[in-house]
Amino acid sequence: MTNEWNARSLDTQRFTESAGQAAFHTGLHQLARVQEVCDKSQASAPQPVCEWSLIGEIRGSGPRQQSWMQLEAALSLPQACQRCLEPMTVDVSVNRWFRFVADEATALAEDDDCEEDLLVTSGEFNAFELLEDELLLALPLIVSHADCQPPTSGALIDDLPHPFAALAGLKTPKA
């Protein structure tokens, strides 16, 4: 694959018509929205690099001709386990095909009747934004180790009275 294509300003029509292929290596620091969801306590660790590629193609012929683009990406993100709160790494991968349509009205009209994701053909398509969107959507909703225990709460260890213990004294005996 070559890198003659500008991912921040991609001519999608030319890319798909020429069966364009491009491979990119993008540091996490360049993906600001993805970096926001990462564990900040692991900032001193080496910054991960996202390996991603785009492949364009034309499917069909004549009036049924359609422009398609595949996005593949892989990235290991520093996260904090939501159960034990320890640092961990989450592998995120994307492999999606998108079909290009002429305009937003066409995309809205066809969206309900098709299974694929639709994008509007553009002379200045920002593939970085698409990459960030897809990486964020690929993240698991709950990040946790396969087997770990939550940290022991200090409130459970201390000899503090139960917060509702005083209410027991307000109960009136039944007659």
N, C-alpha and C. Protein backbone atom coordinates (compact mmCIF):
# COMPACT_ATOMS: atom_id res chain seq x y z
N MET A 1 0.84 -1.20 0.00
CA MET A 1 0.00 0.00 0.00
C MET A 1 0.87 1.24 0.00
N THR A 2 0.37 2.27 -0.63
CA THR A 2 1.13 3.51 -0.70
C THR A 2 0.47 4.56 0.17
N ASN A 3 1.17 5.66 0.37
CA ASN A 3 0.65 6.76 1.16
C ASN A 3 0.58 8.04 0.33
N GLU A 4 0.17 7.92 -0.92
CA GLU A 4 0.04 9.10 -1.77
C GLU A 4 -1.23 9.87 -1.46
N TRP A 5 -2.08 9.33 -0.60
CA TRP A 5 -3.36 9.93 -0.29
C TRP A 5 -3.29 10.72 1.01
N ASN A 6 -3.97 11.85 1.04
CA ASN A 6 -4.03 12.69 2.22
C ASN A 6 -5.28 12.31 3.02
N ALA A 7 -5.08 11.70 4.16
CA ALA A 7 -6.21 11.22 4.96
C ALA A 7 -7.05 12.35 5.53
N ARG A 8 -6.51 13.53 5.65
CA ARG A 8 -7.28 14.66 6.20
C ARG A 8 -8.08 15.39 5.12
N SER A 9 -7.78 15.12 3.87
CA SER A 9 -8.49 15.76 2.77
C SER A 9 -8.52 14.80 1.59
N LEU A 10 -9.30 13.74 1.73
CA LEU A 10 -9.33 12.65 0.75
C LEU A 10 -10.41 12.90 -0.29
N ASP A 11 -10.02 12.86 -1.55
CA ASP A 11 -10.98 12.94 -2.65
C ASP A 11 -11.56 11.54 -2.81
N THR A 12 -12.73 11.31 -2.22
CA THR A 12 -13.29 9.96 -2.16
C THR A 12 -13.63 9.40 -3.54
N GLN A 13 -14.09 10.24 -4.44
CA GLN A 13 -14.43 9.77 -5.78
C GLN A 13 -13.18 9.27 -6.50
N ARG A 14 -12.13 10.06 -6.49
CA ARG A 14 -10.87 9.66 -7.15
C ARG A 14 -10.27 8.44 -6.46
N PHE A 15 -10.36 8.40 -5.12
CA PHE A 15 -9.81 7.28 -4.35
C PHE A 15 -10.49 5.96 -4.72
N THR A 16 -11.82 5.97 -4.78
CA THR A 16 -12.52 4.73 -5.09
C THR A 16 -12.39 4.35 -6.57
N GLU A 17 -12.45 5.33 -7.46
CA GLU A 17 -12.34 5.04 -8.89
C GLU A 17 -10.97 4.48 -9.26
N SER A 18 -9.94 4.89 -8.55
CA SER A 18 -8.59 4.39 -8.85
C SER A 18 -8.22 3.18 -7.99
N ALA A 19 -9.21 2.63 -7.28
CA ALA A 19 -8.97 1.50 -6.36
C ALA A 19 -7.80 1.84 -5.44
N GLY A 20 -7.89 3.02 -4.85
CA GLY A 20 -6.83 3.52 -3.98
C GLY A 20 -6.62 2.66 -2.75
N GLN A 21 -5.37 2.62 -2.33
CA GLN A 21 -5.01 1.93 -1.10
C GLN A 21 -4.02 2.81 -0.36
N ALA A 22 -4.20 2.91 0.94
CA ALA A 22 -3.30 3.73 1.75
C ALA A 22 -3.18 3.13 3.14
N ALA A 23 -1.96 3.15 3.66
CA ALA A 23 -1.71 2.66 5.02
C ALA A 23 -1.13 3.81 5.83
N PHE A 24 -1.54 3.90 7.09
CA PHE A 24 -1.12 5.00 7.95
C PHE A 24 -0.68 4.47 9.31
N HIS A 25 0.21 5.21 9.94
CA HIS A 25 0.66 4.95 11.32
C HIS A 25 0.44 6.26 12.06
N THR A 26 -0.54 6.28 12.94
CA THR A 26 -0.93 7.51 13.62
C THR A 26 -0.79 7.33 15.12
N GLY A 27 -0.01 8.22 15.74
CA GLY A 27 0.15 8.17 17.19
C GLY A 27 -1.13 8.57 17.90
N LEU A 28 -1.33 8.03 19.08
CA LEU A 28 -2.53 8.33 19.86
C LEU A 28 -2.68 9.83 20.10
N HIS A 29 -1.56 10.56 20.23
CA HIS A 29 -1.63 12.00 20.47
C HIS A 29 -2.30 12.75 19.32
N GLN A 30 -2.36 12.14 18.13
CA GLN A 30 -3.02 12.77 16.99
C GLN A 30 -4.52 12.47 16.94
N LEU A 31 -4.97 11.58 17.80
CA LEU A 31 -6.38 11.20 17.86
C LEU A 31 -6.95 11.73 19.17
N ALA A 32 -7.19 13.02 19.21
CA ALA A 32 -7.55 13.71 20.46
C ALA A 32 -8.78 13.13 21.13
N ARG A 33 -9.83 12.83 20.38
CA ARG A 33 -11.06 12.31 21.00
C ARG A 33 -10.85 10.92 21.58
N VAL A 34 -10.02 10.11 20.94
CA VAL A 34 -9.72 8.78 21.46
C VAL A 34 -8.83 8.90 22.70
N GLN A 35 -7.89 9.83 22.66
CA GLN A 35 -6.98 10.02 23.79
C GLN A 35 -7.74 10.47 25.04
N GLU A 36 -8.85 11.18 24.87
CA GLU A 36 -9.64 11.65 26.01
C GLU A 36 -10.21 10.50 26.83
N VAL A 37 -10.48 9.36 26.22
CA VAL A 37 -11.08 8.24 26.95
C VAL A 37 -10.03 7.28 27.50
N CYS A 38 -8.76 7.63 27.35
CA CYS A 38 -7.69 6.78 27.85
C CYS A 38 -7.38 7.08 29.32
N ASP A 39 -6.77 6.10 29.98
CA ASP A 39 -6.39 6.23 31.39
C ASP A 39 -5.22 7.22 31.49
N LYS A 40 -5.45 8.32 32.19
CA LYS A 40 -4.43 9.36 32.32
C LYS A 40 -3.26 8.94 33.21
N SER A 41 -3.48 7.95 34.10
CA SER A 41 -2.40 7.52 35.01
C SER A 41 -1.29 6.79 34.26
N GLN A 42 -1.55 6.38 33.02
CA GLN A 42 -0.54 5.67 32.24
C GLN A 42 0.14 6.61 31.23
N ALA A 43 0.14 7.89 31.51
CA ALA A 43 0.70 8.88 30.59
C ALA A 43 2.19 8.69 30.36
N SER A 44 2.91 8.13 31.33
CA SER A 44 4.35 7.96 31.17
C SER A 44 4.69 6.75 30.30
N ALA A 45 3.72 5.87 30.04
CA ALA A 45 3.95 4.71 29.19
C ALA A 45 4.15 5.15 27.75
N PRO A 46 4.83 4.35 26.94
CA PRO A 46 5.00 4.71 25.53
C PRO A 46 3.64 4.90 24.85
N GLN A 47 3.55 5.93 24.03
CA GLN A 47 2.30 6.24 23.35
C GLN A 47 2.00 5.18 22.28
N PRO A 48 0.81 4.61 22.30
CA PRO A 48 0.45 3.62 21.28
C PRO A 48 0.33 4.25 19.90
N VAL A 49 0.49 3.42 18.90
CA VAL A 49 0.37 3.86 17.51
C VAL A 49 -0.77 3.07 16.87
N CYS A 50 -1.63 3.78 16.18
CA CYS A 50 -2.74 3.15 15.47
C CYS A 50 -2.28 2.81 14.06
N GLU A 51 -2.35 1.53 13.72
CA GLU A 51 -2.05 1.08 12.37
C GLU A 51 -3.40 1.00 11.65
N TRP A 52 -3.56 1.76 10.57
CA TRP A 52 -4.83 1.75 9.88
C TRP A 52 -4.66 1.89 8.39
N SER A 53 -5.68 1.45 7.66
CA SER A 53 -5.60 1.50 6.21
C SER A 53 -6.97 1.78 5.60
N LEU A 54 -6.93 2.28 4.39
CA LEU A 54 -8.13 2.55 3.59
C LEU A 54 -7.98 1.84 2.25
N ILE A 55 -9.05 1.25 1.79
CA ILE A 55 -9.06 0.62 0.47
C ILE A 55 -10.33 1.07 -0.23
N GLY A 56 -10.18 1.58 -1.43
CA GLY A 56 -11.34 2.03 -2.20
C GLY A 56 -11.61 1.09 -3.37
N GLU A 57 -12.87 0.98 -3.74
CA GLU A 57 -13.20 0.15 -4.89
C GLU A 57 -14.55 0.58 -5.46
N ILE A 58 -14.75 0.21 -6.71
CA ILE A 58 -16.02 0.43 -7.39
C ILE A 58 -16.68 -0.94 -7.55
N ARG A 59 -17.95 -1.02 -7.17
CA ARG A 59 -18.71 -2.26 -7.33
C ARG A 59 -19.85 -2.00 -8.32
N GLY A 60 -20.13 -3.00 -9.15
CA GLY A 60 -21.19 -2.86 -10.15
C GLY A 60 -20.70 -2.12 -11.38
N SER A 61 -21.62 -1.92 -12.32
CA SER A 61 -21.26 -1.20 -13.54
C SER A 61 -22.46 -0.40 -14.01
N GLY A 62 -22.19 0.54 -14.89
CA GLY A 62 -23.25 1.39 -15.45
C GLY A 62 -23.97 2.17 -14.38
N PRO A 63 -25.30 2.21 -14.45
CA PRO A 63 -26.06 2.99 -13.48
C PRO A 63 -26.06 2.38 -12.08
N ARG A 64 -25.68 1.11 -11.97
CA ARG A 64 -25.63 0.45 -10.66
C ARG A 64 -24.24 0.56 -10.02
N GLN A 65 -23.38 1.32 -10.60
CA GLN A 65 -22.01 1.48 -10.07
C GLN A 65 -22.04 2.19 -8.72
N GLN A 66 -21.29 1.62 -7.76
CA GLN A 66 -21.25 2.19 -6.41
C GLN A 66 -19.80 2.31 -5.95
N SER A 67 -19.52 3.37 -5.21
CA SER A 67 -18.19 3.59 -4.64
C SER A 67 -18.18 3.09 -3.20
N TRP A 68 -17.16 2.30 -2.86
CA TRP A 68 -17.03 1.72 -1.53
C TRP A 68 -15.64 1.98 -0.98
N MET A 69 -15.55 2.04 0.35
CA MET A 69 -14.26 2.20 1.00
C MET A 69 -14.23 1.35 2.27
N GLN A 70 -13.12 0.65 2.46
CA GLN A 70 -12.93 -0.16 3.66
C GLN A 70 -11.97 0.56 4.59
N LEU A 71 -12.31 0.57 5.87
CA LEU A 71 -11.43 1.10 6.91
C LEU A 71 -11.05 -0.06 7.82
N GLU A 72 -9.76 -0.29 7.96
CA GLU A 72 -9.25 -1.27 8.92
C GLU A 72 -8.32 -0.54 9.86
N ALA A 73 -8.43 -0.83 11.15
CA ALA A 73 -7.59 -0.17 12.15
C ALA A 73 -7.38 -1.08 13.34
N ALA A 74 -6.23 -0.92 13.98
CA ALA A 74 -5.93 -1.67 15.21
C ALA A 74 -5.13 -0.75 16.13
N LEU A 75 -5.49 -0.79 17.42
CA LEU A 75 -4.86 0.08 18.40
C LEU A 75 -5.03 -0.53 19.79
N SER A 76 -3.99 -0.43 20.60
CA SER A 76 -4.07 -0.87 22.01
C SER A 76 -4.14 0.38 22.88
N LEU A 77 -5.22 0.51 23.63
CA LEU A 77 -5.46 1.73 24.41
C LEU A 77 -5.25 1.49 25.90
N PRO A 78 -4.57 2.43 26.58
CA PRO A 78 -4.43 2.33 28.03
C PRO A 78 -5.75 2.69 28.70
N GLN A 79 -6.24 1.78 29.51
CA GLN A 79 -7.51 1.98 30.21
C GLN A 79 -7.34 1.60 31.68
N ALA A 80 -8.33 1.89 32.48
CA ALA A 80 -8.37 1.47 33.88
C ALA A 80 -9.53 0.50 34.01
N CYS A 81 -9.28 -0.64 34.63
CA CYS A 81 -10.32 -1.64 34.86
C CYS A 81 -11.39 -1.00 35.74
N GLN A 82 -12.63 -1.13 35.35
CA GLN A 82 -13.72 -0.51 36.11
C GLN A 82 -14.08 -1.31 37.35
N ARG A 83 -13.53 -2.51 37.48
CA ARG A 83 -13.81 -3.34 38.65
C ARG A 83 -12.72 -3.17 39.71
N CYS A 84 -11.45 -3.38 39.32
CA CYS A 84 -10.37 -3.31 40.32
C CYS A 84 -9.60 -2.00 40.27
N LEU A 85 -9.86 -1.16 39.27
CA LEU A 85 -9.25 0.15 39.09
C LEU A 85 -7.77 0.09 38.72
N GLU A 86 -7.25 -1.09 38.40
CA GLU A 86 -5.85 -1.24 37.99
C GLU A 86 -5.72 -0.92 36.50
N PRO A 87 -4.52 -0.47 36.07
CA PRO A 87 -4.32 -0.19 34.65
C PRO A 87 -4.39 -1.47 33.82
N MET A 88 -4.84 -1.31 32.60
CA MET A 88 -4.88 -2.43 31.66
C MET A 88 -4.85 -1.88 30.24
N THR A 89 -4.64 -2.76 29.30
CA THR A 89 -4.63 -2.37 27.89
C THR A 89 -5.80 -3.05 27.19
N VAL A 90 -6.50 -2.28 26.39
CA VAL A 90 -7.64 -2.81 25.63
C VAL A 90 -7.29 -2.74 24.15
N ASP A 91 -7.35 -3.89 23.48
CA ASP A 91 -7.11 -3.93 22.04
C ASP A 91 -8.41 -3.59 21.32
N VAL A 92 -8.32 -2.60 20.44
CA VAL A 92 -9.48 -2.16 19.69
C VAL A 92 -9.18 -2.37 18.21
N SER A 93 -10.12 -2.97 17.50
CA SER A 93 -9.93 -3.15 16.06
C SER A 93 -11.21 -2.80 15.31
N VAL A 94 -11.02 -2.34 14.10
CA VAL A 94 -12.12 -1.92 13.24
C VAL A 94 -11.90 -2.53 11.87
N ASN A 95 -12.96 -3.05 11.28
CA ASN A 95 -12.92 -3.52 9.90
C ASN A 95 -14.31 -3.27 9.33
N ARG A 96 -14.49 -2.13 8.68
CA ARG A 96 -15.82 -1.72 8.21
C ARG A 96 -15.76 -1.25 6.77
N TRP A 97 -16.83 -1.52 6.06
CA TRP A 97 -17.02 -1.02 4.69
C TRP A 97 -18.06 0.08 4.71
N PHE A 98 -17.83 1.10 3.88
CA PHE A 98 -18.75 2.23 3.75
C PHE A 98 -19.06 2.44 2.27
N ARG A 99 -20.31 2.77 1.99
CA ARG A 99 -20.71 3.07 0.62
C ARG A 99 -20.91 4.57 0.50
N PHE A 100 -20.37 5.14 -0.57
CA PHE A 100 -20.50 6.58 -0.81
C PHE A 100 -21.72 6.86 -1.69
N VAL A 101 -22.44 7.92 -1.32
CA VAL A 101 -23.59 8.38 -2.11
C VAL A 101 -23.34 9.85 -2.47
N ALA A 102 -24.14 10.33 -3.44
CA ALA A 102 -23.91 11.66 -4.00
C ALA A 102 -24.09 12.81 -3.01
N ASP A 103 -25.11 12.73 -2.16
CA ASP A 103 -25.38 13.86 -1.26
C ASP A 103 -26.10 13.39 -0.01
N GLU A 104 -26.30 14.33 0.90
CA GLU A 104 -26.94 14.03 2.19
C GLU A 104 -28.38 13.57 2.01
N ALA A 105 -29.09 14.15 1.05
CA ALA A 105 -30.49 13.77 0.81
C ALA A 105 -30.57 12.30 0.37
N THR A 106 -29.65 11.88 -0.48
CA THR A 106 -29.61 10.48 -0.92
C THR A 106 -29.30 9.57 0.25
N ALA A 107 -28.37 9.98 1.09
CA ALA A 107 -28.00 9.18 2.27
C ALA A 107 -29.21 9.00 3.19
N LEU A 108 -29.95 10.07 3.44
CA LEU A 108 -31.13 9.99 4.29
C LEU A 108 -32.22 9.11 3.67
N ALA A 109 -32.40 9.22 2.35
CA ALA A 109 -33.43 8.44 1.67
C ALA A 109 -33.11 6.95 1.67
N GLU A 110 -31.84 6.59 1.54
CA GLU A 110 -31.44 5.18 1.45
C GLU A 110 -31.09 4.56 2.79
N ASP A 111 -30.91 5.34 3.81
CA ASP A 111 -30.40 4.84 5.09
C ASP A 111 -31.27 3.74 5.70
N ASP A 112 -32.57 3.89 5.67
CA ASP A 112 -33.46 2.91 6.30
C ASP A 112 -33.51 1.59 5.54
N ASP A 113 -33.22 1.62 4.24
CA ASP A 113 -33.37 0.43 3.41
C ASP A 113 -32.07 -0.33 3.17
N CYS A 114 -30.97 0.12 3.74
CA CYS A 114 -29.70 -0.58 3.49
C CYS A 114 -29.01 -0.94 4.80
N GLU A 115 -28.21 -1.98 4.74
CA GLU A 115 -27.50 -2.44 5.93
C GLU A 115 -26.16 -1.75 6.11
N GLU A 116 -25.55 -1.32 5.03
CA GLU A 116 -24.23 -0.71 5.11
C GLU A 116 -24.32 0.73 5.59
N ASP A 117 -23.17 1.23 6.05
CA ASP A 117 -23.09 2.63 6.46
C ASP A 117 -22.85 3.48 5.22
N LEU A 118 -23.53 4.62 5.17
CA LEU A 118 -23.43 5.52 4.02
C LEU A 118 -22.65 6.76 4.39
N LEU A 119 -21.81 7.19 3.47
CA LEU A 119 -21.07 8.44 3.60
C LEU A 119 -21.30 9.25 2.33
N VAL A 120 -21.21 10.56 2.45
CA VAL A 120 -21.39 11.44 1.30
C VAL A 120 -20.05 11.63 0.60
N THR A 121 -20.06 11.46 -0.72
CA THR A 121 -18.87 11.66 -1.53
C THR A 121 -18.37 13.09 -1.34
N SER A 122 -17.06 13.22 -1.20
CA SER A 122 -16.48 14.53 -0.93
C SER A 122 -15.10 14.64 -1.57
N GLY A 123 -14.75 15.84 -1.93
CA GLY A 123 -13.40 16.10 -2.44
C GLY A 123 -12.42 16.35 -1.32
N GLU A 124 -12.94 16.54 -0.10
CA GLU A 124 -12.09 16.83 1.06
C GLU A 124 -12.58 16.05 2.27
N PHE A 125 -12.74 14.74 2.12
CA PHE A 125 -13.22 13.88 3.20
C PHE A 125 -12.13 13.70 4.25
N ASN A 126 -12.48 13.88 5.53
CA ASN A 126 -11.51 13.74 6.62
C ASN A 126 -11.60 12.32 7.19
N ALA A 127 -10.71 11.45 6.74
CA ALA A 127 -10.71 10.06 7.18
C ALA A 127 -10.27 9.94 8.64
N PHE A 128 -9.53 10.93 9.17
CA PHE A 128 -9.15 10.92 10.58
C PHE A 128 -10.38 10.97 11.48
N GLU A 129 -11.35 11.78 11.12
CA GLU A 129 -12.59 11.87 11.91
C GLU A 129 -13.34 10.55 11.87
N LEU A 130 -13.39 9.93 10.69
CA LEU A 130 -14.04 8.62 10.57
C LEU A 130 -13.30 7.59 11.42
N LEU A 131 -11.97 7.62 11.38
CA LEU A 131 -11.16 6.70 12.18
C LEU A 131 -11.47 6.86 13.66
N GLU A 132 -11.48 8.11 14.14
CA GLU A 132 -11.77 8.35 15.56
C GLU A 132 -13.18 7.88 15.93
N ASP A 133 -14.15 8.17 15.09
CA ASP A 133 -15.52 7.73 15.35
C ASP A 133 -15.58 6.21 15.50
N GLU A 134 -14.97 5.51 14.57
CA GLU A 134 -15.04 4.05 14.57
C GLU A 134 -14.27 3.44 15.74
N LEU A 135 -13.13 4.03 16.11
CA LEU A 135 -12.39 3.52 17.27
C LEU A 135 -13.19 3.71 18.55
N LEU A 136 -13.83 4.85 18.70
CA LEU A 136 -14.66 5.10 19.89
C LEU A 136 -15.85 4.15 19.95
N LEU A 137 -16.45 3.88 18.80
CA LEU A 137 -17.58 2.96 18.77
C LEU A 137 -17.15 1.52 19.04
N ALA A 138 -15.91 1.19 18.73
CA ALA A 138 -15.41 -0.18 18.93
C ALA A 138 -14.97 -0.45 20.37
N LEU A 139 -14.82 0.60 21.17
CA LEU A 139 -14.43 0.40 22.57
C LEU A 139 -15.52 -0.36 23.32
N PRO A 140 -15.14 -1.27 24.21
CA PRO A 140 -16.17 -1.95 25.00
C PRO A 140 -16.85 -0.96 25.95
N LEU A 141 -18.13 -1.21 26.22
CA LEU A 141 -18.87 -0.32 27.12
C LEU A 141 -18.30 -0.39 28.53
N ILE A 142 -17.93 -1.60 28.96
CA ILE A 142 -17.36 -1.78 30.29
C ILE A 142 -15.98 -2.39 30.13
N VAL A 143 -14.98 -1.69 30.62
CA VAL A 143 -13.60 -2.15 30.52
C VAL A 143 -13.24 -2.83 31.83
N SER A 144 -12.93 -4.14 31.77
CA SER A 144 -12.54 -4.84 32.98
C SER A 144 -11.71 -6.07 32.63
N HIS A 145 -10.90 -6.48 33.59
CA HIS A 145 -10.14 -7.71 33.44
C HIS A 145 -11.12 -8.88 33.42
N ALA A 146 -10.68 -10.01 32.89
CA ALA A 146 -11.54 -11.19 32.84
C ALA A 146 -11.87 -11.69 34.24
N ASP A 147 -10.88 -11.62 35.15
CA ASP A 147 -11.14 -12.05 36.53
C ASP A 147 -10.33 -11.18 37.49
N CYS A 148 -11.03 -10.35 38.21
CA CYS A 148 -10.40 -9.50 39.23
C CYS A 148 -11.46 -9.14 40.26
N GLN A 149 -11.02 -8.65 41.38
CA GLN A 149 -11.93 -8.29 42.46
C GLN A 149 -11.88 -6.79 42.68
N PRO A 150 -13.01 -6.19 43.06
CA PRO A 150 -12.99 -4.76 43.37
C PRO A 150 -12.15 -4.51 44.61
N PRO A 151 -11.57 -3.33 44.72
CA PRO A 151 -10.77 -3.02 45.91
C PRO A 151 -11.65 -3.02 47.15
N THR A 152 -11.06 -3.38 48.26
CA THR A 152 -11.79 -3.41 49.53
C THR A 152 -12.07 -1.99 49.96
N SER A 153 -13.29 -1.74 50.32
CA SER A 153 -13.69 -0.41 50.74
C SER A 153 -13.29 -0.16 52.19
N GLY A 154 -12.74 0.99 52.48
CA GLY A 154 -12.36 1.35 53.84
C GLY A 154 -13.58 1.45 54.75
N ALA A 155 -14.73 1.79 54.18
CA ALA A 155 -15.95 1.93 54.98
C ALA A 155 -16.40 0.58 55.53
N LEU A 156 -16.09 -0.51 54.84
CA LEU A 156 -16.49 -1.82 55.31
C LEU A 156 -15.59 -2.32 56.42
N ILE A 157 -14.36 -1.86 56.46
CA ILE A 157 -13.40 -2.31 57.46
C ILE A 157 -13.56 -1.55 58.77
N ASP A 158 -13.84 -0.27 58.69
CA ASP A 158 -13.97 0.55 59.90
C ASP A 158 -15.16 0.10 60.74
N ASP A 159 -15.13 0.41 62.03
CA ASP A 159 -16.22 0.08 62.94
C ASP A 159 -17.21 1.22 63.02
N LEU A 160 -17.60 1.72 61.89
CA LEU A 160 -18.58 2.80 61.86
C LEU A 160 -19.98 2.21 61.98
N PRO A 161 -20.88 2.93 62.64
CA PRO A 161 -22.25 2.42 62.73
C PRO A 161 -22.90 2.46 61.35
N HIS A 162 -23.83 1.58 61.16
CA HIS A 162 -24.57 1.55 59.92
C HIS A 162 -25.31 2.88 59.78
N PRO A 163 -25.36 3.49 58.59
CA PRO A 163 -25.97 4.81 58.45
C PRO A 163 -27.46 4.84 58.80
N PHE A 164 -28.15 3.72 58.78
CA PHE A 164 -29.57 3.71 59.10
C PHE A 164 -29.86 3.13 60.49
N ALA A 165 -28.81 2.88 61.27
CA ALA A 165 -28.99 2.30 62.60
C ALA A 165 -29.84 3.20 63.49
N ALA A 166 -29.73 4.51 63.38
CA ALA A 166 -30.50 5.43 64.22
C ALA A 166 -31.99 5.34 63.94
N LEU A 167 -32.34 4.93 62.76
CA LEU A 167 -33.76 4.80 62.42
C LEU A 167 -34.45 3.67 63.16
N ALA A 168 -33.67 2.65 63.58
CA ALA A 168 -34.26 1.53 64.30
C ALA A 168 -34.86 1.98 65.62
N GLY A 169 -34.28 3.01 66.25
CA GLY A 169 -34.79 3.52 67.51
C GLY A 169 -36.10 4.27 67.33
N LEU A 170 -36.44 4.71 66.15
CA LEU A 170 -37.67 5.44 65.91
C LEU A 170 -38.87 4.54 65.68
N LYS A 171 -38.60 3.26 65.47
CA LYS A 171 -39.70 2.33 65.24
C LYS A 171 -40.53 2.16 66.51
N THR A 172 -41.83 2.16 66.37
CA THR A 172 -42.70 1.94 67.52
C THR A 172 -43.08 0.47 67.56
N PRO A 173 -43.08 -0.09 68.77
CA PRO A 173 -43.44 -1.51 68.86
C PRO A 173 -44.90 -1.72 68.47
N LYS A 174 -45.16 -2.84 67.84
CA LYS A 174 -46.53 -3.17 67.42
C LYS A 174 -47.30 -3.69 68.61
N ALA A 175 -48.52 -3.28 68.74
CA ALA A 175 -49.34 -3.70 69.88
C ALA A 175 -50.24 -4.87 69.55
